[in-house]
Short mmCIF file of C-alpha atoms in Angstrom, two decimals:
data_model
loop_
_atom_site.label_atom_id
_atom_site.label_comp_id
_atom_site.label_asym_id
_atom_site.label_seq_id
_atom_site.Cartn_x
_atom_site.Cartn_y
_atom_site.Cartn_z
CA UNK A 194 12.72 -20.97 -2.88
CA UNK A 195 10.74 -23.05 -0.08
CA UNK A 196 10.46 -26.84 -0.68
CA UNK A 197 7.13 -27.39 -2.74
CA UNK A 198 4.24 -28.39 -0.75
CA UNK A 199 3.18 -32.37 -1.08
CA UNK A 200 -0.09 -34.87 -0.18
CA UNK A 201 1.54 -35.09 3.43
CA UNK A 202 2.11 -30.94 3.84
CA UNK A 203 -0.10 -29.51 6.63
CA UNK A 204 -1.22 -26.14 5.27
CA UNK A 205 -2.21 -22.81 6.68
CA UNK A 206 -2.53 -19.53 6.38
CA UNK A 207 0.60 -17.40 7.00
CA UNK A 208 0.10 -15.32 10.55
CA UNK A 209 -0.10 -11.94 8.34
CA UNK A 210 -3.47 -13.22 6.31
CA UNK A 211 -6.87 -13.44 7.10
CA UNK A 212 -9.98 -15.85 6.16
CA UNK A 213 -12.36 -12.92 6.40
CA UNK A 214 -16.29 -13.16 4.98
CA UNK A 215 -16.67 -9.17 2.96
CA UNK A 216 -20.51 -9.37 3.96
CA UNK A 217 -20.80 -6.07 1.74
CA UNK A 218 -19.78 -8.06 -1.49
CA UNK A 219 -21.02 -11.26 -0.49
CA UNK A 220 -17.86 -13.26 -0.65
CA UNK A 221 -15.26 -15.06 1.00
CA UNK A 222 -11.64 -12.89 0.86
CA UNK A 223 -7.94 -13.41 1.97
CA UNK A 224 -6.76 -10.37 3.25
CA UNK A 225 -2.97 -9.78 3.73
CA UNK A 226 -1.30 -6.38 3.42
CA UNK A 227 -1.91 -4.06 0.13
CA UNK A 228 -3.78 -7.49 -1.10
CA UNK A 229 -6.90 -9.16 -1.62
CA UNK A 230 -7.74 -12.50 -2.85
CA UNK A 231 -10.90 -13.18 -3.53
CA UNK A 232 -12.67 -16.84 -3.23
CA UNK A 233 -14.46 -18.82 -5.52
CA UNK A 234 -16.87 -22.32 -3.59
CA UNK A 235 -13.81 -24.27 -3.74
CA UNK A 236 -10.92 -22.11 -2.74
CA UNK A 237 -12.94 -20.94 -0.03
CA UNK A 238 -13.60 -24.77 0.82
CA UNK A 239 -9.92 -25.79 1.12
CA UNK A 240 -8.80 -22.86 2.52
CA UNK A 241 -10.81 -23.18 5.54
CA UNK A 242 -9.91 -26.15 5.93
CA UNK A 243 -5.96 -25.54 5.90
CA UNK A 244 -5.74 -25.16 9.76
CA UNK A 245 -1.80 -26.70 9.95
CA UNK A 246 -3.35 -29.89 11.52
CA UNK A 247 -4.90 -31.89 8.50
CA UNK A 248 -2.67 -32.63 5.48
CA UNK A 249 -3.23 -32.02 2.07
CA UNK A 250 -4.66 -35.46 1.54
CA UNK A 251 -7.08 -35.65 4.48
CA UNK A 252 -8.28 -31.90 2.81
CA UNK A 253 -8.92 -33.52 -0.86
CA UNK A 254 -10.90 -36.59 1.17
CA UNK A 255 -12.83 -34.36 2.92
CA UNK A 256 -13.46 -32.55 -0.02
CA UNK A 257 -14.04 -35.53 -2.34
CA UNK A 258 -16.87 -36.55 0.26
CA UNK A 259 -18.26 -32.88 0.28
CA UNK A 260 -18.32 -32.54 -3.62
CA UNK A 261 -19.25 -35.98 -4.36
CA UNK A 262 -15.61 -36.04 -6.75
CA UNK A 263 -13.23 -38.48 -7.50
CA UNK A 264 -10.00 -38.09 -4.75
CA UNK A 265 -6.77 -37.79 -7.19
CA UNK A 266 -7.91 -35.28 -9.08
CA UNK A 267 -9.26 -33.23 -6.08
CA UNK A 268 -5.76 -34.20 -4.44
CA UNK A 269 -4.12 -32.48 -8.10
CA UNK A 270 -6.61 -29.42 -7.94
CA UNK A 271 -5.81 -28.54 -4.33
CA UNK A 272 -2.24 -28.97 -4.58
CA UNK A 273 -2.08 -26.34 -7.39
CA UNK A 274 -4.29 -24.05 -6.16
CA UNK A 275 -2.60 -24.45 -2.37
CA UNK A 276 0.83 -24.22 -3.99
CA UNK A 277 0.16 -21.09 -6.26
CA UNK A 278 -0.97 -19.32 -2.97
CA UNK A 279 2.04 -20.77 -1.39
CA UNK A 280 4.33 -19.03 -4.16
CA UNK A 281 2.38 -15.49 -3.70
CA UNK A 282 3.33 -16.07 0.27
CA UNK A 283 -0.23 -16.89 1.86
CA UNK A 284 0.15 -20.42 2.42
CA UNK A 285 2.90 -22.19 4.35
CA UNK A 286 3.90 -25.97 5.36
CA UNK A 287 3.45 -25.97 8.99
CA UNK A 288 6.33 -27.92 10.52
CA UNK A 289 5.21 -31.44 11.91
CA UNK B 155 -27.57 -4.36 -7.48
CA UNK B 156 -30.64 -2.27 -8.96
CA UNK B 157 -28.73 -2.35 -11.96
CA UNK B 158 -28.67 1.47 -11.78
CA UNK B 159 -25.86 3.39 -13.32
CA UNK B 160 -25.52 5.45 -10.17
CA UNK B 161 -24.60 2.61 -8.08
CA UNK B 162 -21.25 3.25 -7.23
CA UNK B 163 -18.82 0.28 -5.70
CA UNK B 164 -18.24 0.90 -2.05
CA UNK B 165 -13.90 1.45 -1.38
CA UNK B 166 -11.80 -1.82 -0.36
CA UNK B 167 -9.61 0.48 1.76
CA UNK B 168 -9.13 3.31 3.81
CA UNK B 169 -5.79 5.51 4.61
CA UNK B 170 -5.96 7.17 7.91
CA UNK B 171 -3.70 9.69 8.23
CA UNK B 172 -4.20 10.08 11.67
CA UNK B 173 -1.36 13.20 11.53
CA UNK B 174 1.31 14.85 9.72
CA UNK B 175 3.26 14.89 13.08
CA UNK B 176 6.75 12.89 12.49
CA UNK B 177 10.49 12.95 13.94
CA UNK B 178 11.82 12.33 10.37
CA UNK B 179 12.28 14.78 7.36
CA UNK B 180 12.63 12.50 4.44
CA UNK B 181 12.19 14.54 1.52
CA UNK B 182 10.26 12.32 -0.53
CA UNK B 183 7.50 12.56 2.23
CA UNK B 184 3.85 11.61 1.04
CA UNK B 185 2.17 14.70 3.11
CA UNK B 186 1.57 17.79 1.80
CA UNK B 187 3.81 20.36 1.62
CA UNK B 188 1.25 22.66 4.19
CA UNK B 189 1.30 20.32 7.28
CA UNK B 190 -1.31 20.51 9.44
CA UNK B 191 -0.74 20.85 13.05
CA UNK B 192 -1.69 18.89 16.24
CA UNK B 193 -4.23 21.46 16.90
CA UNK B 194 -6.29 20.69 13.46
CA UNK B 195 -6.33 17.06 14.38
CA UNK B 196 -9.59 14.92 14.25
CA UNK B 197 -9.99 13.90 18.53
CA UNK B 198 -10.11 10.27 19.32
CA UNK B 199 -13.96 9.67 19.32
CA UNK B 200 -13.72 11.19 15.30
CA UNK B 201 -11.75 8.23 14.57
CA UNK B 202 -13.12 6.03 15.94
CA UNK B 203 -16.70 6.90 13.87
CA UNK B 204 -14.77 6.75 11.01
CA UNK B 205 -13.17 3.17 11.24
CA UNK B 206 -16.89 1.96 11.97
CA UNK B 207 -18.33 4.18 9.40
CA UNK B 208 -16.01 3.07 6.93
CA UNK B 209 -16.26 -0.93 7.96
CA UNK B 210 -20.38 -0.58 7.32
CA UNK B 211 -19.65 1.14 3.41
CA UNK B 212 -17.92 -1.83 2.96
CA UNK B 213 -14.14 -0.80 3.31
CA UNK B 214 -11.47 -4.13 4.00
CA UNK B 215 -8.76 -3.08 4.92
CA UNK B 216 -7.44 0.09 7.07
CA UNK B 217 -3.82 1.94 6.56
CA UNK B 218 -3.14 3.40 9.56
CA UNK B 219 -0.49 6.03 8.50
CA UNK B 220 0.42 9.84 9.24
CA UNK B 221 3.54 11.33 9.24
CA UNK B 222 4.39 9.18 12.22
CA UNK B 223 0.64 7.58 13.67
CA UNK B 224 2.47 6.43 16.86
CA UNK B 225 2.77 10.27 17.72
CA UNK B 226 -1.10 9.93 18.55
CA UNK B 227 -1.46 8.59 21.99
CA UNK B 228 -4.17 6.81 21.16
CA UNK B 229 -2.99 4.40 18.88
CA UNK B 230 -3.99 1.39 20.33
CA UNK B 231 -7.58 3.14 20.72
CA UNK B 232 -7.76 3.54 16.82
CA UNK B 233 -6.40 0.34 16.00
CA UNK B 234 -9.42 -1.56 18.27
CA UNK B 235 -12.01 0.37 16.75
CA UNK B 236 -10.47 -0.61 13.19
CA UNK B 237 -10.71 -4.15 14.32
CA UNK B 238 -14.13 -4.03 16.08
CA UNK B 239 -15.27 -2.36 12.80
CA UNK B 240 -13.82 -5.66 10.95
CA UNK B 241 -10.88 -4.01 8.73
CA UNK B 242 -8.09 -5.66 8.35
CA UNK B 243 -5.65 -3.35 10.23
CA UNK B 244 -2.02 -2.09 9.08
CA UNK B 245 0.19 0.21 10.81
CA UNK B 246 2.60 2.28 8.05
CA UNK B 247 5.24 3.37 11.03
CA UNK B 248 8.77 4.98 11.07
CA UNK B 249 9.01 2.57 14.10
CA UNK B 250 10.82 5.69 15.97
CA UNK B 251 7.85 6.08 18.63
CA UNK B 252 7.34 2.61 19.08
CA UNK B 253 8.64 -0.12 21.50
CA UNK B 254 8.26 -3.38 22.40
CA UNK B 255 5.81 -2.73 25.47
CA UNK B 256 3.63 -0.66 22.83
CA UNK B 257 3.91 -2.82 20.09
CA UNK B 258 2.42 -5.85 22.36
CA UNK B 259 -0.44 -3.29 23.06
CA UNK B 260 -1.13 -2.85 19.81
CA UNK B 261 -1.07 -6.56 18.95
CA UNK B 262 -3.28 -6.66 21.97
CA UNK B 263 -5.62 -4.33 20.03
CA UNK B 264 -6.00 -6.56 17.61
CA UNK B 265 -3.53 -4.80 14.77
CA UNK B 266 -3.01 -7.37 12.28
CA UNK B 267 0.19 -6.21 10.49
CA UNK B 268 3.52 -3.69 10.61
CA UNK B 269 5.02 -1.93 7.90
CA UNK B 270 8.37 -0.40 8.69
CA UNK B 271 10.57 1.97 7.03
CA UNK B 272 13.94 1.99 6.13
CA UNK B 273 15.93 4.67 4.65
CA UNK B 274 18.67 2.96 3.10
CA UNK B 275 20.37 -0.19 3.94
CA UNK B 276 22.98 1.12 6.03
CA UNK B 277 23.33 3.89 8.67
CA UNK B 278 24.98 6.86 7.19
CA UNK B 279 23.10 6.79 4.12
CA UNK B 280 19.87 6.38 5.78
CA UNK B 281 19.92 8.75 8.50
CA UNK B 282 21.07 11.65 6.39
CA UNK B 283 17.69 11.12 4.00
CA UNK B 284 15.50 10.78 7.08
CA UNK B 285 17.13 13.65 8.46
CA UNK B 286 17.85 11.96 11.95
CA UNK B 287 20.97 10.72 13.54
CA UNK B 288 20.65 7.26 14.81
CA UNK B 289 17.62 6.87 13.29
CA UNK B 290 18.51 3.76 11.21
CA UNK B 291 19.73 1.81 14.13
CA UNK B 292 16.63 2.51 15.70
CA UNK B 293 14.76 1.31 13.53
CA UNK B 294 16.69 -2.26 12.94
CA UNK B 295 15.74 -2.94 17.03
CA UNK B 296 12.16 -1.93 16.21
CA UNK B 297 12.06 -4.44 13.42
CA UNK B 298 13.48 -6.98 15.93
CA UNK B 299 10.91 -5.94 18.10
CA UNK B 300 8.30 -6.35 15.75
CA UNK B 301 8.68 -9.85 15.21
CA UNK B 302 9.30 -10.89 18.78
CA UNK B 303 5.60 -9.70 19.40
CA UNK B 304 4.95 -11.87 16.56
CA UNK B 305 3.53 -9.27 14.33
CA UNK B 306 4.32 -10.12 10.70
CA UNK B 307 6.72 -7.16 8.98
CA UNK B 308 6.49 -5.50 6.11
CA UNK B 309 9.73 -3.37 4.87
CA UNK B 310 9.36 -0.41 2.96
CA UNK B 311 11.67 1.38 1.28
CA UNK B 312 11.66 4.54 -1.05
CA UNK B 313 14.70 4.34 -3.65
CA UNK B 314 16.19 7.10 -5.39
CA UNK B 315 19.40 7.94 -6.56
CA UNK B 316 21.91 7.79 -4.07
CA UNK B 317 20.01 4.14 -2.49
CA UNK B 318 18.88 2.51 -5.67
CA UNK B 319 22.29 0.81 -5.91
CA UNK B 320 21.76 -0.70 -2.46
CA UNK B 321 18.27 -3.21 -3.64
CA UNK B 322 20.18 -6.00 -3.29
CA UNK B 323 21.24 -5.18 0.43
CA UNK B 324 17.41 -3.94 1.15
CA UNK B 325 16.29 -7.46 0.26
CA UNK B 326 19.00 -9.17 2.33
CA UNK B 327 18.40 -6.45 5.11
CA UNK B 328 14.83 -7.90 4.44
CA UNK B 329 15.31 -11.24 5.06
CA UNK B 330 18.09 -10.71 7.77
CA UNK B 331 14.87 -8.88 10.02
CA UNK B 332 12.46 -11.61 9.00
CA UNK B 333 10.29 -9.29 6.74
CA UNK B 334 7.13 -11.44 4.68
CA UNK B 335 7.05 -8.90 2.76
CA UNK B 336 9.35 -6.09 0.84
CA UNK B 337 8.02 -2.79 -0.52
CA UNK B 338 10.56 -0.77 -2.87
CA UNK B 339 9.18 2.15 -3.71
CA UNK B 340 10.48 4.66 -5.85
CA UNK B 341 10.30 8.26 -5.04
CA UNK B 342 7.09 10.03 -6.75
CA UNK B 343 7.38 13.34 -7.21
CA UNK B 344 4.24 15.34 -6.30
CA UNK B 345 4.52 17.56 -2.95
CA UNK B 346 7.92 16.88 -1.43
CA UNK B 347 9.33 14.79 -3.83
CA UNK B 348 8.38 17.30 -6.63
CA UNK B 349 10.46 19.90 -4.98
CA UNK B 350 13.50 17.17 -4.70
CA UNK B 351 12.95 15.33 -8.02
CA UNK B 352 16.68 16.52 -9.28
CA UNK B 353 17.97 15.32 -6.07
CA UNK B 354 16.05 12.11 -5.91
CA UNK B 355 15.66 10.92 -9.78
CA UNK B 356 17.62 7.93 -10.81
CA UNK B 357 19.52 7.63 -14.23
CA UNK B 358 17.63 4.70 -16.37
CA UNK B 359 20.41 2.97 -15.99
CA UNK B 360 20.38 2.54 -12.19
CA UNK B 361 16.27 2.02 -12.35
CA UNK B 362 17.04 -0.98 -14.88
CA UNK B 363 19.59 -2.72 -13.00
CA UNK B 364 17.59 -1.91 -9.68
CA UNK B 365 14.48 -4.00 -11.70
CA UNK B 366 16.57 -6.96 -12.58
CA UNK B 367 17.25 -7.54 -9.50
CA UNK B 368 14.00 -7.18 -7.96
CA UNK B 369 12.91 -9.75 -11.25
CA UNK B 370 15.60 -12.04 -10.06
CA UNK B 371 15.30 -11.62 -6.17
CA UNK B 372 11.73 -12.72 -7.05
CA UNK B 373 12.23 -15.61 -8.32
CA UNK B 374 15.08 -16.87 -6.44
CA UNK B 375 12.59 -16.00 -2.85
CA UNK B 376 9.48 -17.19 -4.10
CA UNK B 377 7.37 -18.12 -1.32
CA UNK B 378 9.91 -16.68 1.30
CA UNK B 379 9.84 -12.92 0.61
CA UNK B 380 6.64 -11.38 -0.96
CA UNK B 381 8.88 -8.24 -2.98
CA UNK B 382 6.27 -5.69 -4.54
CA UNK B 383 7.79 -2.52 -6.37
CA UNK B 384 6.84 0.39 -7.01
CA UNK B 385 8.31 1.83 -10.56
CA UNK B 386 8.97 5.67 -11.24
CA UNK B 387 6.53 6.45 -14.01
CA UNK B 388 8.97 9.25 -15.77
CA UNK B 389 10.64 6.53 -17.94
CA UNK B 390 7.82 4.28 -18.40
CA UNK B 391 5.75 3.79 -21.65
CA UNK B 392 2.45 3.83 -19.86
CA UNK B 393 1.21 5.44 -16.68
CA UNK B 394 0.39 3.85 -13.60
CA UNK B 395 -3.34 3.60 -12.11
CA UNK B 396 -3.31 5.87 -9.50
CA UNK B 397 -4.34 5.09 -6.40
CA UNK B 398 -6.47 1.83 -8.67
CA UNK B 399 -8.25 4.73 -10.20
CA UNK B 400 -9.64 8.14 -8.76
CA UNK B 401 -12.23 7.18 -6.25
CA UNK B 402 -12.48 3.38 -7.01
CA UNK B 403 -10.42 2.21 -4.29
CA UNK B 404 -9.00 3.70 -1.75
CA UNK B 405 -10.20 6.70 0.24
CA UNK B 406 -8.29 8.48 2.28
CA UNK B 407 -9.11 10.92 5.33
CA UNK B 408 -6.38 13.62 6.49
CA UNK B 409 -5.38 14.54 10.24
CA UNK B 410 -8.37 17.03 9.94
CA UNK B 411 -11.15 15.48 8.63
CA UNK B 412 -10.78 16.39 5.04
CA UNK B 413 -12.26 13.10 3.11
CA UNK B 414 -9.80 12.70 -0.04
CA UNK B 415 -9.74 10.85 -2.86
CA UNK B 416 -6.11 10.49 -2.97
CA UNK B 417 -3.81 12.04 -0.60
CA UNK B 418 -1.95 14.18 -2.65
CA UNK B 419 -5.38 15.52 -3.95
CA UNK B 420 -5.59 18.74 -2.29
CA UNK B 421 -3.10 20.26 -4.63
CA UNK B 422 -5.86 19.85 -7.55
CA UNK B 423 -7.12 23.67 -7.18
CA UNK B 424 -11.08 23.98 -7.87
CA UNK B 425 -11.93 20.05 -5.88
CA UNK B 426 -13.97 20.68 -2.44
CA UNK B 427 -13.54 18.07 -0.29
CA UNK B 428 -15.87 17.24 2.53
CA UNK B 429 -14.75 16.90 6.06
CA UNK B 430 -15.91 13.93 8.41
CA UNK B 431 -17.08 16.44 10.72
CA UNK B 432 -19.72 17.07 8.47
CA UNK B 433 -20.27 14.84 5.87
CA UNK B 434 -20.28 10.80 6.15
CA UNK B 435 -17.78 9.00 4.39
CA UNK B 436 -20.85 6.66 2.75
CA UNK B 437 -22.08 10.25 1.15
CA UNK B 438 -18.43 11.48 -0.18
CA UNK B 439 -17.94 8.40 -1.30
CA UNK B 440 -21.14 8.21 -4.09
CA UNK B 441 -21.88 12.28 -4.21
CA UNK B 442 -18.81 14.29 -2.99
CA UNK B 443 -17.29 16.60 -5.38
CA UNK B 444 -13.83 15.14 -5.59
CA UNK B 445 -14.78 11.62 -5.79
CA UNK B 446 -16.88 12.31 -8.80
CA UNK B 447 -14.55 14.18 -10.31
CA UNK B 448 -12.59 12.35 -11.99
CA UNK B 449 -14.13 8.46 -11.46
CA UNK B 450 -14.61 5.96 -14.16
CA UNK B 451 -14.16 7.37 -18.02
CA UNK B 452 -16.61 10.20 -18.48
CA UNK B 453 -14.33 13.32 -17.74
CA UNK B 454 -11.45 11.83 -20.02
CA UNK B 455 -10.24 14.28 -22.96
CA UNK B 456 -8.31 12.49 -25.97
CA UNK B 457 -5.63 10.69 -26.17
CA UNK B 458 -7.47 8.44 -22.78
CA UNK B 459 -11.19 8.86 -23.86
CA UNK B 460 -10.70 6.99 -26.86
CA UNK B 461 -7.49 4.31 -25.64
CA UNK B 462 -8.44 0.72 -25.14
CA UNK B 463 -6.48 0.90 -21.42
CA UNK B 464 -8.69 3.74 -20.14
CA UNK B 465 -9.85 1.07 -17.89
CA UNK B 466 -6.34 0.34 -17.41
CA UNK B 467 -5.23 3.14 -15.73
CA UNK B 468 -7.63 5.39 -15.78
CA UNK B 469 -5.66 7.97 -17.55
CA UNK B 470 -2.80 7.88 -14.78
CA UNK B 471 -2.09 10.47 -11.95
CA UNK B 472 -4.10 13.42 -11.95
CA UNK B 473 -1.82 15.42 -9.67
CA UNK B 474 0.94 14.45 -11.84
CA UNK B 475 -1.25 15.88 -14.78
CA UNK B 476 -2.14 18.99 -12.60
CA UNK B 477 2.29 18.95 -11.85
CA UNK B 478 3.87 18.84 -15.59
CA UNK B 479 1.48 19.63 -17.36
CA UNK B 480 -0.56 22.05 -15.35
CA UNK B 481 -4.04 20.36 -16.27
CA UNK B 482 -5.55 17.97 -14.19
CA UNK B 483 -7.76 16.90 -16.88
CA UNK B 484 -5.00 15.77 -19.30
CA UNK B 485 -3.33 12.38 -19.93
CA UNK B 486 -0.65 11.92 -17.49
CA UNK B 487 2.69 13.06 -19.43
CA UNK B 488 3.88 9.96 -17.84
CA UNK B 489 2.10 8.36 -20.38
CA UNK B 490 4.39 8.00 -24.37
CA UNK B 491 0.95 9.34 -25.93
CA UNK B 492 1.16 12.86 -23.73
CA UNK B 493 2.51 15.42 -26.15
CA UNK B 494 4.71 16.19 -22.91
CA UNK B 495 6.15 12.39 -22.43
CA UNK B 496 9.18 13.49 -24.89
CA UNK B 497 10.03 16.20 -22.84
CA UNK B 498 9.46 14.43 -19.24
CA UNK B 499 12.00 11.81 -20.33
CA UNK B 500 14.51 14.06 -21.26
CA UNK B 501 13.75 16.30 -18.18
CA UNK B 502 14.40 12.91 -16.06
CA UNK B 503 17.24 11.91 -18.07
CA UNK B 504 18.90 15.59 -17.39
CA UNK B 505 18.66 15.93 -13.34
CA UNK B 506 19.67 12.58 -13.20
CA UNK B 507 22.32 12.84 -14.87
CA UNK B 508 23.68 16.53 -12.82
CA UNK B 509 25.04 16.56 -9.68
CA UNK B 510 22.37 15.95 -6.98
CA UNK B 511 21.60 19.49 -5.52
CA UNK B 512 21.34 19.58 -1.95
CA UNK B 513 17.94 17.81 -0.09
CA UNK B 514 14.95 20.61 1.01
CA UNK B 515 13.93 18.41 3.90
CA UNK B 516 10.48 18.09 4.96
CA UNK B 517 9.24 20.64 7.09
CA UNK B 518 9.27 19.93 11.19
CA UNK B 519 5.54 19.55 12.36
CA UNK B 520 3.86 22.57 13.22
#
């Protein structure tokens, strides 16, 4: 098992998926072989955001400032969500 | 959205089959037991109106697949139209006709991911399934060649009963050729694989230690290696949903033309399928014959019509339905509620359990 990702991990996306808009459905997808993930406001928020340069933390600010949302739970919110796509292998720690 | 009941959801994906054309002879092979010849082949400018035609109904995602789809010369052709038509593009490849100057012109032409076969997880094994000498070696350079382009790899690899023992040396083979992602499939048994189910069906007992340790290979690789798999229905409870569901999904067009619903579907007697030289996917899609068929819940006889996982798996394979019990309007013996279930179990449970009989290898292209 990789090391779980942390405030200071620099996310973003694995080389095999793709940030793509599905204009026929209206909606922001992942697309990565034999799979489809599907984004909600926020996922689709922090994911393009997770470009391997800004950390974890600097994503939740961002978003705190976006959403109008207190920071630590943001921080707690993105960490799960970034770490459950980590787990399904769409998400990586880029090395510093 | 109208809100009319006639709207029908446009496909997430298409399988090109750009040709049945291959230098293996696996016997578990996905094409039809008729293989078409080069001759009957869609020409480049065919495909190419399909990948676009297929990105404006809405399609995400493009399986670029044959028998082998590097036996097209104009691979790289195809796989730039599937990218100028936005699909996310994946090549399903023995890897035999490939090397590293053509995979760098593929990833030139925009292809976003490789899926690779693998016969077994060593040599001797392998190459006498695909029917090829040397063919396994091959293939480990191509994988190595793969990722030097930087293309991300997917493995795949059909089990059966003379590989199934070797899962734990496919997932090491796996991560040993820096794979994201692991496919272990086992053998179905319609077309090819029907006529080698006794020499390709494992014992339960092999299929339960082979899923432990996928379930524990999971775990233990989380976030390293993605490991989907691929059960054989025979000894399940419950059918799978084919293909998501007959014409929900996927849509598939064959090396000439034909438009399928699945692509084992021509075996269904009575189904016309349209061709893209005459019909536009966008129309077989909502109107054709076979997609209608057998989509959503209204053709279902009982046991399915009246089970709360109809929308589950849509009452399971209908070429398997078609196969055992020679109705492709019946529950899917796979299924324990098929009056034929007993009897498929047992049937599974006997070949398995004989001496494998020898392979009838997949017929060299036309």
């Amino acid at each position: 098992m990789s090391a779980p990702l942390s405030a200071d991990s620099r996310p973003a996306l694995v080389a095999h998926a793709r940030l793509q808009r599905d204009t026929a459905r209206e909606r922001w997808v992942v697309q990565a072989p034999e799979r489809l993930f599907v984004l909600d406001e926020v996922a689709h928020a922090v994911l393009s955001r997770c470009s391997g340069t800004a950390s974890v933390a600097q994503i939740a600010a961002e978003l705190g400032a976006e959403f109008d949302a207190p920071v630590e739970e943001i921080r707690g919110d993105v960490l799960a969500l970034l770490q459950d796509l980590a787990d399904k292998g769409i998400v990586r720690d880029q090395p510093a | 959205m109208a809100g009319s009941t006639t709207q029908v959801e446009p496909p997430l994906a298409l399988l090109a089959e750009l040709t049945h054309r291959c230098p293996l002879r696996c016997p578990y092979c996905s094409n039809p037991t008729a293989l078409e010849g080069r001759s009957a082949e869609l020409p480049t400018e065919a495909w190419l109106d399909v990948m676009a035609q297929a990105g404006r109904l809405g399609a995400l995602q493009v399986h670029i697949s044959g028998g082998e789809p590097a036996a097209r010369r104009d691979l790289e052709a195809l796989v730039q139209g599937a990218r100028a038509a936005g699909l996310y593009t994946n090549l399903i490849t023995s890897g035999l006709l490939l090397d590293r100057a053509r995979l760098q012109r593929l990833k030139d032409a925009g292809l976003d991911h490789v899926q690779l076969s693998v016969q077994d997880s060593e040599p001797v094994g392998a190459d006498r399934i695909a029917g090829l000498d040397g063919a396994h070696a091959r293939k480990l350079e191509i994988a190595a060649a793969v990722r030097a382009t930087g293309l991300p790899l997917t493995l795949n690899a059909v089990v059966h009963r003379r590989n199934i023992a070797h899962v734990p040396d496919l997932i090491a083979l796996a991560l040993t050729l820096d794979a994201a992602r692991l496919e272990v499939a086992h053998a179905q048994y319609y077309g090819w694989g029907l006529a080698n189910r006794a020499a390709l069906m494992p014992t339960r007992a092999q299929l339960e230690a082979a899923t432990a340790e996928v379930d524990a290979a999971r775990a233990r690789l989380k976030g390293r290696l993605v490991i989907d798999y691929v059960t054989p229905d025979y000894y399940a409870r419950r059918p799978k949903a084919c293909m998501g569901g007959w014409a929900r999904r996927f849509m598939v067009v064959a090396p000439d033309g034909a438009i399928l619903p699945c692509h084992a579907a021509r075996t269904i007697p009575g189904l016309e399928f349209p061709n893209v030289r005459s019909t536009t996917l966008a129309d077989a899609w909502s109107h054709g014959d076979a997609f209608v068929r057998f989509r959503g819940t209204d053709w279902m006889q009982e046991p399915c019509r009246s089970c709360d996982r109809r929308e589950v798996d849509w009452g399971g394979c209908r070429c398997q339905a078609l196969a055992i019990a020679g109705d492709a309007d019946a529950v899917d013996p796979a299924c324990a509620l098929s009056p034929l279930h007993e009897a498929l179990v047992a049937l599974a449970e006997r070949e398995s359990a004989g001496a494998p009989p020898p392979y009838r290898y997949r017929g060299s292209d036309a």
